[in-house]
C-alpha positions as MATLAB code, in Angstrom:
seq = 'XXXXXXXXXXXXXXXXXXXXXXXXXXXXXXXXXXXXXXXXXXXXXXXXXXXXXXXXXXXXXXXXXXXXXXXXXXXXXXXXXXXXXXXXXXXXXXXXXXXXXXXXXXXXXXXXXXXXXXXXXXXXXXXXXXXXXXXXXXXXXXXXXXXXXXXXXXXXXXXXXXXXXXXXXXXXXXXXXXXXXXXXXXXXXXXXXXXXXXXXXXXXXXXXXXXXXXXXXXXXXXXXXXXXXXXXXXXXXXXXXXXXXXXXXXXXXXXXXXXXXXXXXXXXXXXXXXXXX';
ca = [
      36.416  215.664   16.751;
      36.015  217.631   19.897;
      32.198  217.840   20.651;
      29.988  220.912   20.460;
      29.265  222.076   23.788;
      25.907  224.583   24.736;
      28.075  227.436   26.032;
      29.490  227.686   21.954;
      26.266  226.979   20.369;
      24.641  229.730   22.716;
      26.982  231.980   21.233;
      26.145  231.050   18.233;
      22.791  231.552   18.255;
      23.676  234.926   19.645;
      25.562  235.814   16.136;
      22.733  234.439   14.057;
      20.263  236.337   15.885;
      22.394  239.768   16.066;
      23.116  239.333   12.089;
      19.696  238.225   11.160;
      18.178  241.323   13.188;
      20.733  243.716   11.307;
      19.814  242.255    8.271;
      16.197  242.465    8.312;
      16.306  246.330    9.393;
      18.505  247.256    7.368;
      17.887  245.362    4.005;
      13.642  246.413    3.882;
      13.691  249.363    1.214;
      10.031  250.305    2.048;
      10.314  250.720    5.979;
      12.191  254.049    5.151;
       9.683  255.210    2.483;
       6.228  254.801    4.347;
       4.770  255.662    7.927;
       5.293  253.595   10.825;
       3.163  252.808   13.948;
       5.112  251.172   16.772;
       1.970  249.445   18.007;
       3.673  246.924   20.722;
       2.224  248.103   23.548;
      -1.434  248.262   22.474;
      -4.099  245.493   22.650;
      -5.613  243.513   19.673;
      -4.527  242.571   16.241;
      -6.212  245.675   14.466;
      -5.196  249.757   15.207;
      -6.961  252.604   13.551;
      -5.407  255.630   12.494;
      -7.755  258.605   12.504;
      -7.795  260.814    9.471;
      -8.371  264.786    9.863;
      -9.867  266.352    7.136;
      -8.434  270.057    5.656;
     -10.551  273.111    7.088;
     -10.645  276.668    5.501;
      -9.283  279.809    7.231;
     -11.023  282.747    6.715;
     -10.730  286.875    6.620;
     -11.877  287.845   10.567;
     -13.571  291.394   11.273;
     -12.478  293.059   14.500;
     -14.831  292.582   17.044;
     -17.130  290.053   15.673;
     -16.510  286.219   16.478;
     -15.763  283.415   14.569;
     -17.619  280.900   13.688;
     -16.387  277.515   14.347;
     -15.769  274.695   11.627;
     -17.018  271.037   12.454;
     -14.134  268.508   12.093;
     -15.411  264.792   11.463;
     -12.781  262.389   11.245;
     -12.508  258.984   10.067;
     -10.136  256.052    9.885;
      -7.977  253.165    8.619;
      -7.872  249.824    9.856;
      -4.903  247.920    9.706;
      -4.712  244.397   10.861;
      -1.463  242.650   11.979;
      -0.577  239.308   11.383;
       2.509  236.679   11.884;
       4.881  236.136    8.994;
       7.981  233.882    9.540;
      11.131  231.670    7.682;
      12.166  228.191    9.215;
      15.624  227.308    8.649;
      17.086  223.976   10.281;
      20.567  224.249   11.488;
      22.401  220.579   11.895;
      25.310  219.732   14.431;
      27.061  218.555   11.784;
      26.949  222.325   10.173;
      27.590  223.754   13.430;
      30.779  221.984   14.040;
      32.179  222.646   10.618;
      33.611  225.121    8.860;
      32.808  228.452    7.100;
      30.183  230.588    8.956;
      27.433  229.453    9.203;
      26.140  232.304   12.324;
      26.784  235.533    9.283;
      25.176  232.731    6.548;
      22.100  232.026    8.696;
      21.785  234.997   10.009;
      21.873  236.624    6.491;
      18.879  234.364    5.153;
      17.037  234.756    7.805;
      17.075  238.687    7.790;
      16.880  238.387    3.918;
      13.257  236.078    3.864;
      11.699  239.018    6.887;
      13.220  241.807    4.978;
      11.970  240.424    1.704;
       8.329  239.491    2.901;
       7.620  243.132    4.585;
       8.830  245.165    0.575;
       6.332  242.648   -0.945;
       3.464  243.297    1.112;
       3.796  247.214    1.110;
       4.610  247.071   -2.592;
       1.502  244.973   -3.586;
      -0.039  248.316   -1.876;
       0.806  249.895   -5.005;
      -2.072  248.528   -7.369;
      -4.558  250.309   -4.955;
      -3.937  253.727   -5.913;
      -6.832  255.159   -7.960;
      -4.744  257.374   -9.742;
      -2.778  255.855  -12.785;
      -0.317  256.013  -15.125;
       1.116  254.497  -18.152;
      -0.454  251.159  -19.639;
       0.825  248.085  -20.733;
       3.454  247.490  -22.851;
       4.332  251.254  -22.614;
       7.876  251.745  -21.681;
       8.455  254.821  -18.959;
       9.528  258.156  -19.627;
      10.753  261.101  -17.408;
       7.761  262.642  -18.177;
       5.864  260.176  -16.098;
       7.590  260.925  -13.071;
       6.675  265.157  -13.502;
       3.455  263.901  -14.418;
       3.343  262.139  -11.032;
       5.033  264.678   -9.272;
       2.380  266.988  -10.582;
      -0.324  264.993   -9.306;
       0.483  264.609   -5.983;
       1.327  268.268   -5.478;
      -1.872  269.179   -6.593;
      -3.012  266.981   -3.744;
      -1.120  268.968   -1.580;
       1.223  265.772   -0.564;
       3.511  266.915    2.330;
       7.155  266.245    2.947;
       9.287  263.754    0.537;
       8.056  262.343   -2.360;
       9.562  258.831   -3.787;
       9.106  256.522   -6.299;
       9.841  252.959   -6.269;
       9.729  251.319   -9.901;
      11.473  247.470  -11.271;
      14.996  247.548  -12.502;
      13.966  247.088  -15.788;
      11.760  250.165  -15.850;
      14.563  252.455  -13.652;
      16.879  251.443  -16.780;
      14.436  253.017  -19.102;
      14.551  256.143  -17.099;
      18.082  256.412  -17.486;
      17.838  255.265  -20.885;
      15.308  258.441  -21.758;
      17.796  260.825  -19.869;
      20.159  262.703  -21.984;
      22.210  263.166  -18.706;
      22.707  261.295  -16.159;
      20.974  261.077  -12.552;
      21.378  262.989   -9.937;
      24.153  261.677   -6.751;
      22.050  260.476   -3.802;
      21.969  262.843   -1.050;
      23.355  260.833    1.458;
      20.584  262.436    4.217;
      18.204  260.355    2.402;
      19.996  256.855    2.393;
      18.576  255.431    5.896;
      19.753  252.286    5.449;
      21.784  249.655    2.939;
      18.440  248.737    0.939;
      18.050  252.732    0.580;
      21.487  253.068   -0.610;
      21.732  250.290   -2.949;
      18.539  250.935   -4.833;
      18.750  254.825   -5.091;
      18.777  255.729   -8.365;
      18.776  259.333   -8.973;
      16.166  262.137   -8.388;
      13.958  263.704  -10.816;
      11.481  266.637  -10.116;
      12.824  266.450   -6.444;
      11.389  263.093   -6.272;
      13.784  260.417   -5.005;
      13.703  257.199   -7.732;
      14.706  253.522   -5.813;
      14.443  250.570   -7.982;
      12.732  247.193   -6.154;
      13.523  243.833   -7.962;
      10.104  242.673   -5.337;
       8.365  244.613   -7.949;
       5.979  241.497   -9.589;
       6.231  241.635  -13.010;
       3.044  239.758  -15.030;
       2.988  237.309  -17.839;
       2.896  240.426  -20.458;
       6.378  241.750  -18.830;
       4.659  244.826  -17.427;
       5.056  246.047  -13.578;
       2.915  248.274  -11.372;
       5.242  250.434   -9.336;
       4.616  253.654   -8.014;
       5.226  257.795   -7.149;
       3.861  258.301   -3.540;
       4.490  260.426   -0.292;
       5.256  258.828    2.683;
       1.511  259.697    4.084;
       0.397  257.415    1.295;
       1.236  253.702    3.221;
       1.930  252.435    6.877;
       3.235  249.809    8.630;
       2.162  248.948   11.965;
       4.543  246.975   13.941;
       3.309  244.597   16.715;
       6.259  242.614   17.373;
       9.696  243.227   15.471;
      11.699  240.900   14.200;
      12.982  238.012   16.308;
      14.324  234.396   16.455;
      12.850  231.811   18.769;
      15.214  228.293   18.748;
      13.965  224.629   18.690;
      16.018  221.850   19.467;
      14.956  218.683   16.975;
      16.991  215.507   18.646;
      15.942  213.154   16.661;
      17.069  214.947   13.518;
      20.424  215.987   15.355;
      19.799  219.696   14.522;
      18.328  222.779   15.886;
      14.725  224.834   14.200;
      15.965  228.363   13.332;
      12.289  229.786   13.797;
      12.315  233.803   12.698;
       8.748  235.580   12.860;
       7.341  239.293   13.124;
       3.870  240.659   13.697;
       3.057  243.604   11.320;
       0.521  244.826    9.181;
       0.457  247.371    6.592;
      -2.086  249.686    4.792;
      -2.932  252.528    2.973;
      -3.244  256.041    4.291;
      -4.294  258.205    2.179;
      -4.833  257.395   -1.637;
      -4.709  260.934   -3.247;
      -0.922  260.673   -1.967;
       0.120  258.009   -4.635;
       0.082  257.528   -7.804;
       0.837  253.608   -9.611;
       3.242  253.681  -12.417;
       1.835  250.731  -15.015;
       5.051  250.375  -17.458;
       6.383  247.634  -19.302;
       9.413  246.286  -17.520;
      10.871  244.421  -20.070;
      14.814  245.132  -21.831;
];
């Protein structure tokens, strides 16, 4: 068997890297439903995004002044931190067949991808405003009860909700028609397209299998605007190799600096249904 030189592992690592990248943008359902802060640049581990209260407008009368209106802000903290998959790639598996660059690449993508929906979904059980209780199956009522909610808020811009398979099939279920087609201006990426669902009361429905459901088969997903979360991004996703001799294989070593928080809690409401079928 002809050996493996460097010059065709480099290009391998080049595929894994290129497919793992793709895969980890484009498979994260929640980085095209929340805010993002592209924080590379900046110093530290924590940014804080100022919050600007509403002010009142008022009748003027010609010739006299107006009189000015203090604005006090205040802010959110998010911190960043590392997250990361190991994956160990042999020479035995690079020299053999199959693809092992697109297979790698795929997991490696899928554990980033994967980690980032879980940590702004677990975001969810902070709202203070609620609906539903356990072992109460979901309605399309919910979601215009929702809806209502956060307009009375005065949420801006798109409203989405992101609720567990088995609670998306009791939406449809409760329909007596089905959903609406996606509007393909609102699919940003594969996760987005895959999980759409349908819209109801303008509000676009995704379905997240990351959803945890508890011991009592019930799962805490939510209606929100996309000024209700962040992300802050310190370092994207990337791939660092490791060369192991002894073990005759090389570390696959994918990590990404982020941190995520919530914005503004009158802009979501959680969704406590049973998630069970």
């Amino acid at each position: 068997m002809a050996a493996t030189t460097s010059t065709t592992l480099d290009d391998l690592f080049a595929k894994i890297i290129a497919r793992a990248r793709f895969t980890a943008e484009e498979q994260s359902l929640m980085l095209g439903l929340v805010t993002m802060y592209d924080i590379t640049g900046d110093e530290g581990k924590v940014i804080q995004v100022p919050k600007y209260p509403a002010i009142t407008a008022a009748a003027l009368t010609e010739g006299t002044d107006m009189s000015s209106t203090t604005v006090s802000t205040s802010s959110v903290d998010i911190t960043v931190a590392e997250v990361g998959a190991q994956v160990v790639l042999t020479d035995l598996a690079a020299m053999g067949s199959g693809n092992p660059a697109e297979d790698l690449g795929t997991v490696l993508g899928n554990s980033i991808a994967t980690k980032i929906d879980i940590d702004l979904l677990a975001l969810f059980d902070g709202f203070s405003s609620s609906l539903g209780a356990a072992g109460q199956e979901i309605t399309v009522a919910d979601i215009f009860k929702a809806a209502a909610t956060l307009r009375t808020a005065k949420a801006q811009g798109d409203i989405f909700a992101v609720v567990h398979p088995y609670q998306a099939y009791q939406l449809k279920a409760n329909l007596t028609n089905t959903f609406a087609n996606p509007n393909g201006g609102d699919t940003q990426n594969t996760a987005m397209v895959n999980a759409y669902v349908g819209t109801i009361a303008g509000i676009d429905i995704y379905e997240s299998a990351n959803i945890v459901v508890d011991g009592s088969d019930d799962a805490k997903g939510a209606v929100f605007s996309r000024e209700a979360l962040a992300i802050a991004m310190k370092r994207d996703f990337q791939i660092e190799t490791q060369r192991d001799a002894s073990l005759r294989a090389f570390e696959l070593n994918a990590t990404a600096i982020y941190g995520v928080g919530e914005l503004d809690d009158t802009y979501g409401v959680e969704m406590l249904f049973d998630s069970a079928i």
